[in-house]
Structure formats: C-alpha cells, structure tokens
CSV table of C-alpha atoms in Angstrom, one decimal:
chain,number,residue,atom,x,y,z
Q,811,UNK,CA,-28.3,-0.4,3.4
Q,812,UNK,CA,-30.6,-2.0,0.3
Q,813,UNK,CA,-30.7,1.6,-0.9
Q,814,UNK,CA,-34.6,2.7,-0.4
Q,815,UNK,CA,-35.9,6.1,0.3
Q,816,UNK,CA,-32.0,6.7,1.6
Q,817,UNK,CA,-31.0,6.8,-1.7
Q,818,UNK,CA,-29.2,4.3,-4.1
Q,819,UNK,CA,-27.3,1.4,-2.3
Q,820,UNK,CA,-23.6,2.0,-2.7
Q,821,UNK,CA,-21.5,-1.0,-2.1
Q,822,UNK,CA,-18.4,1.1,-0.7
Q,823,UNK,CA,-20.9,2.1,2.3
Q,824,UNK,CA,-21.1,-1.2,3.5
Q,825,UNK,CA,-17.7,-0.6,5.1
Q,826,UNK,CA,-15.7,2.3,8.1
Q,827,UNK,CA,-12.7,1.6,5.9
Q,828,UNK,CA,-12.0,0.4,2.0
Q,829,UNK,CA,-9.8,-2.6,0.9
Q,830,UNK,CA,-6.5,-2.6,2.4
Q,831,UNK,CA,-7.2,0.7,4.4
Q,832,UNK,CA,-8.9,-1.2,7.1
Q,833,UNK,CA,-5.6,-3.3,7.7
Q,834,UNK,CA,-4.3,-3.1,11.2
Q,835,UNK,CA,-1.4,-0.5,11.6
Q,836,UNK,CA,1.9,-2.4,11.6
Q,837,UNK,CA,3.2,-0.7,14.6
Q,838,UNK,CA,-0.4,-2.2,16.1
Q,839,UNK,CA,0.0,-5.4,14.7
Q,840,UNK,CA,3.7,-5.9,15.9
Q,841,UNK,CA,2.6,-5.2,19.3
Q,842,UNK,CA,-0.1,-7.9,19.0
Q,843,UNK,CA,2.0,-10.4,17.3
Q,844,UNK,CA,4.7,-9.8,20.2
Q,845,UNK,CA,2.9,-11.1,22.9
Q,846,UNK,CA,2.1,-14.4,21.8
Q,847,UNK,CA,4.4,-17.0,22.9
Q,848,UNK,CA,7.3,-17.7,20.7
Q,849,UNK,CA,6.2,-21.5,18.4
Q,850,UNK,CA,8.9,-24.1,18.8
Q,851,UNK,CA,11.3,-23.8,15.9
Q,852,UNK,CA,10.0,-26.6,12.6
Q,853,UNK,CA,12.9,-26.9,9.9
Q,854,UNK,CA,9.7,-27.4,7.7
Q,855,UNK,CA,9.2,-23.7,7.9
Q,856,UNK,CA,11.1,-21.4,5.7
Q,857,UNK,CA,9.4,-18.3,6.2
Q,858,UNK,CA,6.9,-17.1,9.0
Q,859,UNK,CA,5.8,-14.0,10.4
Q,860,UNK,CA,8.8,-13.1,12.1
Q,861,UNK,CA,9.9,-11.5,8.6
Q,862,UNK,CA,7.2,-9.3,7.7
Q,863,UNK,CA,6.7,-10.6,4.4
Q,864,UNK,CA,4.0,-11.6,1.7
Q,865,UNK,CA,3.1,-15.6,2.6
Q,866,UNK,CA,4.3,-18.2,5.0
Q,867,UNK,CA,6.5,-20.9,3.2
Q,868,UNK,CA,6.4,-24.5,4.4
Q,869,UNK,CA,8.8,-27.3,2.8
Q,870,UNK,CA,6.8,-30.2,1.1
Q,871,UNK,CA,8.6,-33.0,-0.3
Q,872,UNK,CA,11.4,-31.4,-2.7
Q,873,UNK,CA,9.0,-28.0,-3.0
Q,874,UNK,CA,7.2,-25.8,-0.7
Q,875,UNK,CA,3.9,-24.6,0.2
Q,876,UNK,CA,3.1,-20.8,-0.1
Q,877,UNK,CA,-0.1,-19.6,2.6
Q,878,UNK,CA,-2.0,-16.7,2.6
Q,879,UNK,CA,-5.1,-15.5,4.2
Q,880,UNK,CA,-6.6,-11.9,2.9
Q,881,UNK,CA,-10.3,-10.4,3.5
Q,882,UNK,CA,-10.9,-7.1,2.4
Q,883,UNK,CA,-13.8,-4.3,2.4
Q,884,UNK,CA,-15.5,-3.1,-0.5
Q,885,UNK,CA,-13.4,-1.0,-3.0
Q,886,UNK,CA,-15.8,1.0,-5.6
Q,887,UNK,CA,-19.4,-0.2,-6.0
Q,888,UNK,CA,-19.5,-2.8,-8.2
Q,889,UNK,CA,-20.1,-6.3,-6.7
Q,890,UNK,CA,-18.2,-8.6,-9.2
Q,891,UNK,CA,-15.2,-6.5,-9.7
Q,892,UNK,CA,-14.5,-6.0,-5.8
Q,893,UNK,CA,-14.9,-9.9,-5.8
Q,894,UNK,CA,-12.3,-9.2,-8.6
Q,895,UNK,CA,-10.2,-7.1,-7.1
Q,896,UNK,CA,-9.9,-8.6,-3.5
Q,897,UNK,CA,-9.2,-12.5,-5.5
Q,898,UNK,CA,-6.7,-10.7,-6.9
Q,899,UNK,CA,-5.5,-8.7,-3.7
Q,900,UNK,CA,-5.2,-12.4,-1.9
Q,901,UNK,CA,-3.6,-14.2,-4.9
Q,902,UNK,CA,-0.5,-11.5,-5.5
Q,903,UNK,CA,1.1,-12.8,-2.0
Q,904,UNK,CA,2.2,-16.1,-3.3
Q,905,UNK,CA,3.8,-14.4,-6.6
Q,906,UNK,CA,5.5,-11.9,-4.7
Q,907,UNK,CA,7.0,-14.8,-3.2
Q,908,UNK,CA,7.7,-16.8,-6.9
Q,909,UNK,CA,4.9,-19.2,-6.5
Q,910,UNK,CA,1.9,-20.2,-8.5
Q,911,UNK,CA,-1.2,-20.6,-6.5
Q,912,UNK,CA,-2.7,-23.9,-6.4
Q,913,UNK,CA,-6.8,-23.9,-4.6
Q,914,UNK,CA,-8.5,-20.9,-2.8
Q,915,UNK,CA,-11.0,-21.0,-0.4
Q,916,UNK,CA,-13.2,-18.2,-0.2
Q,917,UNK,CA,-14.1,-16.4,3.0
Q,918,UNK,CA,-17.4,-14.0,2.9
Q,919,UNK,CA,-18.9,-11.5,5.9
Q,920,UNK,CA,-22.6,-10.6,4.5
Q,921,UNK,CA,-25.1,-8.1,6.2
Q,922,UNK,CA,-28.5,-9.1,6.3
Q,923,UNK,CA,-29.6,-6.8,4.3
Q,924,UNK,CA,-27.9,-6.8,1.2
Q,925,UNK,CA,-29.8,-6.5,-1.7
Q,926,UNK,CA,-30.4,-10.1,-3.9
Q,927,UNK,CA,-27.7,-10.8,-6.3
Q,928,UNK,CA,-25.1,-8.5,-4.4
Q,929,UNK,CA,-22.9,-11.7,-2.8
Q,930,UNK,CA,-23.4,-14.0,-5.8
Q,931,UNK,CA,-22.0,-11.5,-8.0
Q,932,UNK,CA,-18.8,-10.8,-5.5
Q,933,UNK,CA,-18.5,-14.7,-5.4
Q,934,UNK,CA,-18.5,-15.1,-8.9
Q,935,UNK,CA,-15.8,-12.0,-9.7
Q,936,UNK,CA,-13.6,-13.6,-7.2
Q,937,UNK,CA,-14.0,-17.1,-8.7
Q,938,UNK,CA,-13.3,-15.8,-12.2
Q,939,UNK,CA,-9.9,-13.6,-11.1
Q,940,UNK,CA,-8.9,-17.5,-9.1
Q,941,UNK,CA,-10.0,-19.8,-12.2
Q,942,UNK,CA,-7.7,-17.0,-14.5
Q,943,UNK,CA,-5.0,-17.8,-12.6
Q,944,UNK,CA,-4.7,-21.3,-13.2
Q,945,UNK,CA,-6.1,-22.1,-9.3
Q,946,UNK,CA,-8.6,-24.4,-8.3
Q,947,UNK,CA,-11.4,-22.3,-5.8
Q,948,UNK,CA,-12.3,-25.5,-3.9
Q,949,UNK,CA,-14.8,-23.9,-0.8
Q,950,UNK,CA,-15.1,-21.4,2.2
Q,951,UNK,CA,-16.9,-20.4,4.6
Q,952,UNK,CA,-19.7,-17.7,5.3
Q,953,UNK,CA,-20.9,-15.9,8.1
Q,954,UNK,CA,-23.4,-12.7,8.9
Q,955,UNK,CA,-22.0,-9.3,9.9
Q,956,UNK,CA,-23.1,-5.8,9.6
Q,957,UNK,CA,-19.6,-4.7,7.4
Q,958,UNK,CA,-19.1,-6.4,3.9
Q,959,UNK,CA,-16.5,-8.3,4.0
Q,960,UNK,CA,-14.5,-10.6,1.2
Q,961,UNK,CA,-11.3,-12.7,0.5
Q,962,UNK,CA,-9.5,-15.8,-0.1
Q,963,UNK,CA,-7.2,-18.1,1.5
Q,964,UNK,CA,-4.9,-18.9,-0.9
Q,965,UNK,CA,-2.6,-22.1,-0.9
Q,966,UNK,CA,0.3,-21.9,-3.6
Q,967,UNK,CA,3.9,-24.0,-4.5
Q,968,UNK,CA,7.3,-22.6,-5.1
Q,969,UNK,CA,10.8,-24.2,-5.7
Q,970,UNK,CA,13.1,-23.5,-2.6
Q,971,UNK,CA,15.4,-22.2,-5.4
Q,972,UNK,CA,13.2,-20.0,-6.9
Q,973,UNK,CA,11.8,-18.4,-3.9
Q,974,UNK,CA,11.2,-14.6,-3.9
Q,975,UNK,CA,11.3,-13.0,-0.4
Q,976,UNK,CA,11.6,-9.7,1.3
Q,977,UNK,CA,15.2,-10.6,2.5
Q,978,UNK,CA,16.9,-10.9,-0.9
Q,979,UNK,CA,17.9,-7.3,-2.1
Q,980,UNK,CA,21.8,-6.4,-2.5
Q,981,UNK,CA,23.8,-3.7,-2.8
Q,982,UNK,CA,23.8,-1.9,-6.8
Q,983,UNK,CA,19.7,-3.6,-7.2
Q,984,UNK,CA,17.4,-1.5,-8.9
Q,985,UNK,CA,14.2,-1.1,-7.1
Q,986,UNK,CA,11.1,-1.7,-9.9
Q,987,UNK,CA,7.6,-0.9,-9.0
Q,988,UNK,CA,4.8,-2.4,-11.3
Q,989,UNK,CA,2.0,-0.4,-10.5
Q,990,UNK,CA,0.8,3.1,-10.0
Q,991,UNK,CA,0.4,4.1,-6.3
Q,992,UNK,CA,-2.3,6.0,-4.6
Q,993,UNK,CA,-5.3,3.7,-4.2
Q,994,UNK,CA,-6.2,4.2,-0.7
Q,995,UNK,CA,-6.7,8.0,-1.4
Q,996,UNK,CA,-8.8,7.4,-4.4
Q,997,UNK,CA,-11.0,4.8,-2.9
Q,998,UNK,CA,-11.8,7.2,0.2
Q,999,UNK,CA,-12.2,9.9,-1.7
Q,1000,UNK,CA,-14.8,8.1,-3.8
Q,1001,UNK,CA,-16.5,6.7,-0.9
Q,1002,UNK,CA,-17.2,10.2,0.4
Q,1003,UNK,CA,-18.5,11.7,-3.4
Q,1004,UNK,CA,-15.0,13.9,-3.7
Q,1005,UNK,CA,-14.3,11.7,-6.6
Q,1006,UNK,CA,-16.9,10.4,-9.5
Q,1007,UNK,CA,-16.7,6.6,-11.4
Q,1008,UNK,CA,-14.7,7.7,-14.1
Q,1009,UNK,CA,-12.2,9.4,-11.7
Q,1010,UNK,CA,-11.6,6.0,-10.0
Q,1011,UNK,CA,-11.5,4.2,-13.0
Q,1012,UNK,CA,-7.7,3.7,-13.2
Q,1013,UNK,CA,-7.1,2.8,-9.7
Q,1014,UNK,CA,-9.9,0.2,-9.8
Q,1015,UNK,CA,-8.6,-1.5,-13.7
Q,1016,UNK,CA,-4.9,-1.7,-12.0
Q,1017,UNK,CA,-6.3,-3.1,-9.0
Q,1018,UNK,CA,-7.7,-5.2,-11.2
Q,1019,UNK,CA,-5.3,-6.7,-12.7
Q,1020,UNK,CA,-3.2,-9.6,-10.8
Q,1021,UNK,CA,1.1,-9.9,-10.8
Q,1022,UNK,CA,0.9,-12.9,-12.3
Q,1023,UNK,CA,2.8,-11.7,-15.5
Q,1024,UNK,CA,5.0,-9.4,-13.5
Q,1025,UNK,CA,6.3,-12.6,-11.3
Q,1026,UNK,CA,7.0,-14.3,-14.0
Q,1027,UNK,CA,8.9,-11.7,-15.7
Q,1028,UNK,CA,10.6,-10.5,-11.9
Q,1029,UNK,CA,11.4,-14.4,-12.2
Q,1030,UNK,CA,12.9,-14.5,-15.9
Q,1031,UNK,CA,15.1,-11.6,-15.7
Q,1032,UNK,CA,16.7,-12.7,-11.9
Q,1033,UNK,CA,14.7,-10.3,-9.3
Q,1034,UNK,CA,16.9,-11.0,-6.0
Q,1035,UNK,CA,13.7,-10.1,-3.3
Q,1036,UNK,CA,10.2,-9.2,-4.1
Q,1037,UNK,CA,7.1,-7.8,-1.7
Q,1038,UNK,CA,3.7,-6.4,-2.9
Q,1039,UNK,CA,2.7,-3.0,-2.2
Q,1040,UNK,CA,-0.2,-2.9,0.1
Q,1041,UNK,CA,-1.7,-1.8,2.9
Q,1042,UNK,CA,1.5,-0.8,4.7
Q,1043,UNK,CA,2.2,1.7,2.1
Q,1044,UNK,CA,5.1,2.0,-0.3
Q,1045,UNK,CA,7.3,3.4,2.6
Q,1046,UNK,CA,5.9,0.4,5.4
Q,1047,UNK,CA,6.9,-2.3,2.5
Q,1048,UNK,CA,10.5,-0.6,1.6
Q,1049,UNK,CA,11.3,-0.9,4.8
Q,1050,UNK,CA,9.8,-4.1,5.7
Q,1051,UNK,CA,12.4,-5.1,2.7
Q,1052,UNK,CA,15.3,-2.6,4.1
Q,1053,UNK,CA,15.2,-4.5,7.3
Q,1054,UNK,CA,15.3,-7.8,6.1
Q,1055,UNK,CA,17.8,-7.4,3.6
Q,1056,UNK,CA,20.5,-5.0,5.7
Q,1057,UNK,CA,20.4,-2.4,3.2
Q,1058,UNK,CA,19.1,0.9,2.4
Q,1059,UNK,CA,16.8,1.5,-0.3
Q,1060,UNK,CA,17.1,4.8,-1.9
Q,1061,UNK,CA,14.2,6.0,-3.5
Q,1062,UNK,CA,13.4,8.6,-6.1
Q,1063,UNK,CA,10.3,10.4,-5.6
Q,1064,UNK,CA,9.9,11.8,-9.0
Q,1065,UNK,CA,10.1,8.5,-10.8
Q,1066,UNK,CA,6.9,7.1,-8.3
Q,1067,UNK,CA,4.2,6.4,-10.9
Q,1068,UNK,CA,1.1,7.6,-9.5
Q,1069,UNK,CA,-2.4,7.5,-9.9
Q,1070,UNK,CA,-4.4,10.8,-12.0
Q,1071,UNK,CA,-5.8,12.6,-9.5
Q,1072,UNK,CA,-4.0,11.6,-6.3
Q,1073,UNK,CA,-1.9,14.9,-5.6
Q,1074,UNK,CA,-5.1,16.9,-6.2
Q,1075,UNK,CA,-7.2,14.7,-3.6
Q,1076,UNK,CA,-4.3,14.5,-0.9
Q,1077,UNK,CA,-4.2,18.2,-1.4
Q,1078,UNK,CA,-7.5,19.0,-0.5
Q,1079,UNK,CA,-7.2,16.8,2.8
Q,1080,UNK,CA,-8.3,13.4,1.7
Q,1081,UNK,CA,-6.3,10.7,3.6
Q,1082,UNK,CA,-7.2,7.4,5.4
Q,1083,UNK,CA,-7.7,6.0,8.4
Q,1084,UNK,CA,-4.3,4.0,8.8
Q,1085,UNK,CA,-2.1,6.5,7.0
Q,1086,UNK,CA,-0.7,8.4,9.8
Q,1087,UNK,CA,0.0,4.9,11.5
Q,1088,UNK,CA,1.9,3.5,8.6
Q,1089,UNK,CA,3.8,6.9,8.7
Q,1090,UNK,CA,4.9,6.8,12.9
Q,1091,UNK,CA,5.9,3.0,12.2
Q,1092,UNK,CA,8.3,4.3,9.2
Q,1093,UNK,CA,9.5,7.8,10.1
Q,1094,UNK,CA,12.2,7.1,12.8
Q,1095,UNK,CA,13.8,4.6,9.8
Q,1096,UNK,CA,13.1,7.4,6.9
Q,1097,UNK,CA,15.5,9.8,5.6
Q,1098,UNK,CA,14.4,12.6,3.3
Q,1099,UNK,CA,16.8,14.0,1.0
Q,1100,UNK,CA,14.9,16.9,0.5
Q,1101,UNK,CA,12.1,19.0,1.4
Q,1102,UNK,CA,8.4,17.5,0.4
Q,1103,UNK,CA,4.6,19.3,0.3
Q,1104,UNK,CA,2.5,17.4,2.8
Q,1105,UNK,CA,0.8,15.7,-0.7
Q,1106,UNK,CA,4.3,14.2,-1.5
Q,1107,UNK,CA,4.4,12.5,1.5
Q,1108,UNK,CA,0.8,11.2,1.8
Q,1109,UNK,CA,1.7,9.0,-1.2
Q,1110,UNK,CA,5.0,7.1,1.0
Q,1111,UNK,CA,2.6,6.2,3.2
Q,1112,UNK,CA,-0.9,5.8,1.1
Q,1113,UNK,CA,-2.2,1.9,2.1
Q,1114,UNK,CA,-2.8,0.3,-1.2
Q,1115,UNK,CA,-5.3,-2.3,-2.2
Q,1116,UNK,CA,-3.9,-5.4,-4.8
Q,1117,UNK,CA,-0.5,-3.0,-4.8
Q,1118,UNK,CA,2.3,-3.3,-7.8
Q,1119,UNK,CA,5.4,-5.3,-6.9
Q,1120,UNK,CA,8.2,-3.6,-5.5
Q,1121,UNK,CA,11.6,-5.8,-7.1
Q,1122,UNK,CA,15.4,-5.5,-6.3
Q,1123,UNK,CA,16.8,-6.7,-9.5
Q,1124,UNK,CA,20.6,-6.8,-10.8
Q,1125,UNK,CA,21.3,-3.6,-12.0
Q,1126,UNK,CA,22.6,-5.2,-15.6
Q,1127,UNK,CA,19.1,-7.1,-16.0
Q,1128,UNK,CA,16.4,-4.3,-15.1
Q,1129,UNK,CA,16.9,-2.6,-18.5
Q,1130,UNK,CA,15.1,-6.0,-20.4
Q,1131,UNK,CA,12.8,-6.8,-17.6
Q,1132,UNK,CA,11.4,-3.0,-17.9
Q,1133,UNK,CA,11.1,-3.6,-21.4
Q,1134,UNK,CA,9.2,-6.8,-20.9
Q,1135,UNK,CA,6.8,-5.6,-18.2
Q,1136,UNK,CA,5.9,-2.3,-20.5
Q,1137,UNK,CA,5.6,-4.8,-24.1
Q,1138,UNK,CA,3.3,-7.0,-21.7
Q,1139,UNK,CA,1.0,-4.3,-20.4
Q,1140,UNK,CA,2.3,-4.0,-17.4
Q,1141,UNK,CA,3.2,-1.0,-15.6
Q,1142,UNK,CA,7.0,-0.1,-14.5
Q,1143,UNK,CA,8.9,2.0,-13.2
Q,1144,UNK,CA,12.4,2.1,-11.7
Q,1145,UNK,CA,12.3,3.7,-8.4
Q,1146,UNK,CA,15.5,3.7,-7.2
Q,1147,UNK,CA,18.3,1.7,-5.9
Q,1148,UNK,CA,19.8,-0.4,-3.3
Q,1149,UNK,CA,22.8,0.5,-0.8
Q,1150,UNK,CA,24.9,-1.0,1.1
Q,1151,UNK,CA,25.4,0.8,4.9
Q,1152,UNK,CA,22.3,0.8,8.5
Q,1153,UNK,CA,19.0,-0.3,6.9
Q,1154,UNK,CA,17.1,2.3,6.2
Q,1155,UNK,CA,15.0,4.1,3.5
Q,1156,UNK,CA,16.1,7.2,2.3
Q,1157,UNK,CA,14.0,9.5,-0.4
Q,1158,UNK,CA,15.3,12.4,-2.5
C-alpha cells in the first residue's frame, strides 16, 4: 500500500468502495434496523431513525440537539482534502436539518502501512472543514484496519421551530437541488484509471464545499423539508422525503444538474457497488414518465458523497432563494415539484 516497486501509493486504493458508495443498501439496512427491538417511546426525541432522515433530534432545554455519526472511504487521492471532504460529508446532516453544528469528534481507521504524513494530513483537512464551520473538533478515537477509513461525529442545535426535516414538503413546493449529481460514478471511475485528476476535479471542489450557506438561505427564504443527497441516491432520498411527507415528488430529468463527464462514464459501464441496490429499494415506488437510456437512469440512483440539498420550498419564494444560492456561489437548480395524491416519485 506505501506505493514501492507496485507503483505510486494512491489513496483511493486503500478502499473496496469510495465515500458514500460503501454505505449499506437501504433495503439492507431496513432489514437490519427491523429486527432490533422497538426503544420505549422518550418525548425528548423529536426525530429518530424510524424516519429515514439526516440526524437524530433530541429536545434540550427550550432547543434541541442534532446527532450524527458519518465515516467514509477515501474519495480522490489527496489526504487533506478527503479529510475535507468527509468533515464536510458528516457536518451537512445537521444543516439539512436547520441546525448549526456545535463540536465534532473525529473517528479514524488507519492501515499499518500508510505512508508518514498520510493520516495527519486527513486529520488536519477535516479539522479545517469543522473549525470553518464555526464547530469546535473536541477528540476521537483511532483504531488499525486494513481499509482507510474517516469521519466525524457531529453534535449540532436547532430551534424546534426552525427545524428542517424530511417530513415537511406540501403540495405546489418546488423541489431545489444545490449541487450537481453524479459523484459515485466519477469517484469509481477514477479509482479504476477510466478518469484522470482534472476529470474529477469538479466532483471533488463540490464535494468540497459544505451546505452551510445553502441552509441558511433554504432557512431565509421558508424551505418547508430538507434532506441531503447521499449515498441513497437522488431517487433513495426523494422518496425517503415522498414517504414522509404523503406526497409525490415529480421530478424533471432534464433540469438534474450533473457532473461533466457522468453520461459518458455511465455509458461505457462504470457504476458502483450499491447502485443497483438503491435502484430495487426505489423502483416499485418510481414512475417514469417517459422512456430513459440506461445512463439516464444510472444518475437516479448514483450514491453521492457530501450530496447537494434537495428543498421543497413555497412555490412564490423559490424564485429569490435561486437567486440567492446562484449570487452566493452556490449551485441550483429547480427540479421539479410537489403533488398532492399516494406517495410516490414520478420522473418525466
């Protein structure tokens, strides 16, 4: 792995899957989830599990808590900015659910072998992305293991009244996404030299960059429910968000903004390992309005890795908080719309 007579080391070889593509299938991870015996009902808790969404919520005092756990695989080579990347990956969990994070504590799986300076600089990228966001990074925990592996336990606040969730989204919404899909593709395909550095370049810079501004702005301009777009796909999420709000998302494919390269990639026969499971877990609830190349429908259902946020805002507000994402830097895109009728997810 230290990259002798082998050839260079390569930081995305230190892992069987990339970032958010290792996740657990949700139809997997339901199953798991279902056979543990059902906790005692606590008024304390606002939001667990049981919803599918972004954090846990616990009431404290007149606010609550917001807790999240994610660990990650390398994405691209680079040691500080996958620390980076998966600091931001962990953080954008408590603002898709309106809070700011408070402390993190860092959680790293290091091979023996990895060549001096490799975890200091992951450490160090991760503390930078924590410290940017106004968090404290206050410990963690270490062990040895032959995959890379990093992340962050995040602890966050929210106001009852302001908080975002999965189950908010009403009929005449617009559905904003805030950043380009297609990450899961791009990392494998870079992993397995189908893809050079400057090819991946975009995927990693939005990866990169956190939702703290486009929370704030979902926030401002009255987002009714909120998830981030990760390893579930853009399909897995929608629905997660379908579901919990009794609606049906409709979603326009031609307005997805997606990463350069993608179609050509998914094309060719690059997918991932958890693609066709976040695909069965959706397709029974999926309606498509019309008929899509196999590429078209590798991107529903692409696992992303520190994902846009997908937003159901009022349909008279969505106009200004566009504007505001795009003036910011942001990305955004309107996606589509919410109806009333069976949740579901329907894409034309």
């Amino acid at each position: 792995m230290s990259g002798d007579a082998a050839g260079p080391f390569r930081l995305s070889r230190c892992a069987a899957a990339g970032g958010c593509a290792a996740k657990l299938g949700p139809a997997d991870l339901a199953e798991l989830l279902a056979a543990l015996p059902a906790a005692p009902p606590d008024p304390r808790v606002l939001v667990d599990s049981a919803t599918g969404d972004d954090a846990a919520v616990f009431r404290f005092a007149d606010d609550a808590l917001v807790a999240t756990l994610d660990v990650i695989p390398p994405i691209g080579d680079e040691p500080r900015r996958f620390g980076r990347i998966a600091a931001a990956n962990a953080l954008s969990d408590v603002w898709a659910m309106g809070g700011e994070p408070l402390f993190a504590l860092a959680f790293a799986a290091l091979p023996a072998d990895l060549p001096p300076g490799v975890a200091a600089a992951i450490l160090a990228g991760g503390q930078e992305i924590v410290l940017g966001a106004g968090a404290a990074l206050v410990g963690g925990h270490s062990i040895r293991d032959r995959e890379l592996k990093y992340g962050l336990a995040v602890v966050g606040r929210v106001a009852p009244a302001r908080l975002l969730t999965n189950a908010g989204a009403r009929p005449s919404d617009r559905l904003v996404l805030t950043k380009p899909l297609g990450t899961g593709v791009l990392a494998n395909a870079y992993r397995f030299d189908r893809l050079d550095a400057a090819g991946l370049e975009p995927a990693l810079a939005a990866m990169e960059r956190t939702n703290a501004a486009a929370a704030r702005l979902a926030l401002l301009h009255g987002a009714r429910a909120a998830t981030d777009v990760t390893g579930f796909g853009l399909a897995g999420h929608a629905w997660n968000l379908a579901r919990e709000s009794a609606v049906r998302l409709i979603l326009d494919f031609d307005a997805l903004p997606v990463h350069p390269r993608f179609f050509d990639l998914a094309r060719a026969g690059v997918t991932t390992g958890c693609t066709n499971a976040n695909r069965a877990h959706v397709e029974a609830r999926l309606d498509l309005g019309r008929p899509f190349a196999p590429e078209q429908l590798e991107l529903l259902f692409d696992p992303q890795t520190s994902g846009g946020l997908l937003l159901s805002t009022p349909a008279d507000r969505v106009a200004a908080l566009v504007a505001d994402l795009l003036a910011g830097g942001q990305t955004a895109a309107v996606i589509g719309s919410v109806d009333s009728g069976l949740a579901g997810l329907t894409v034309r």
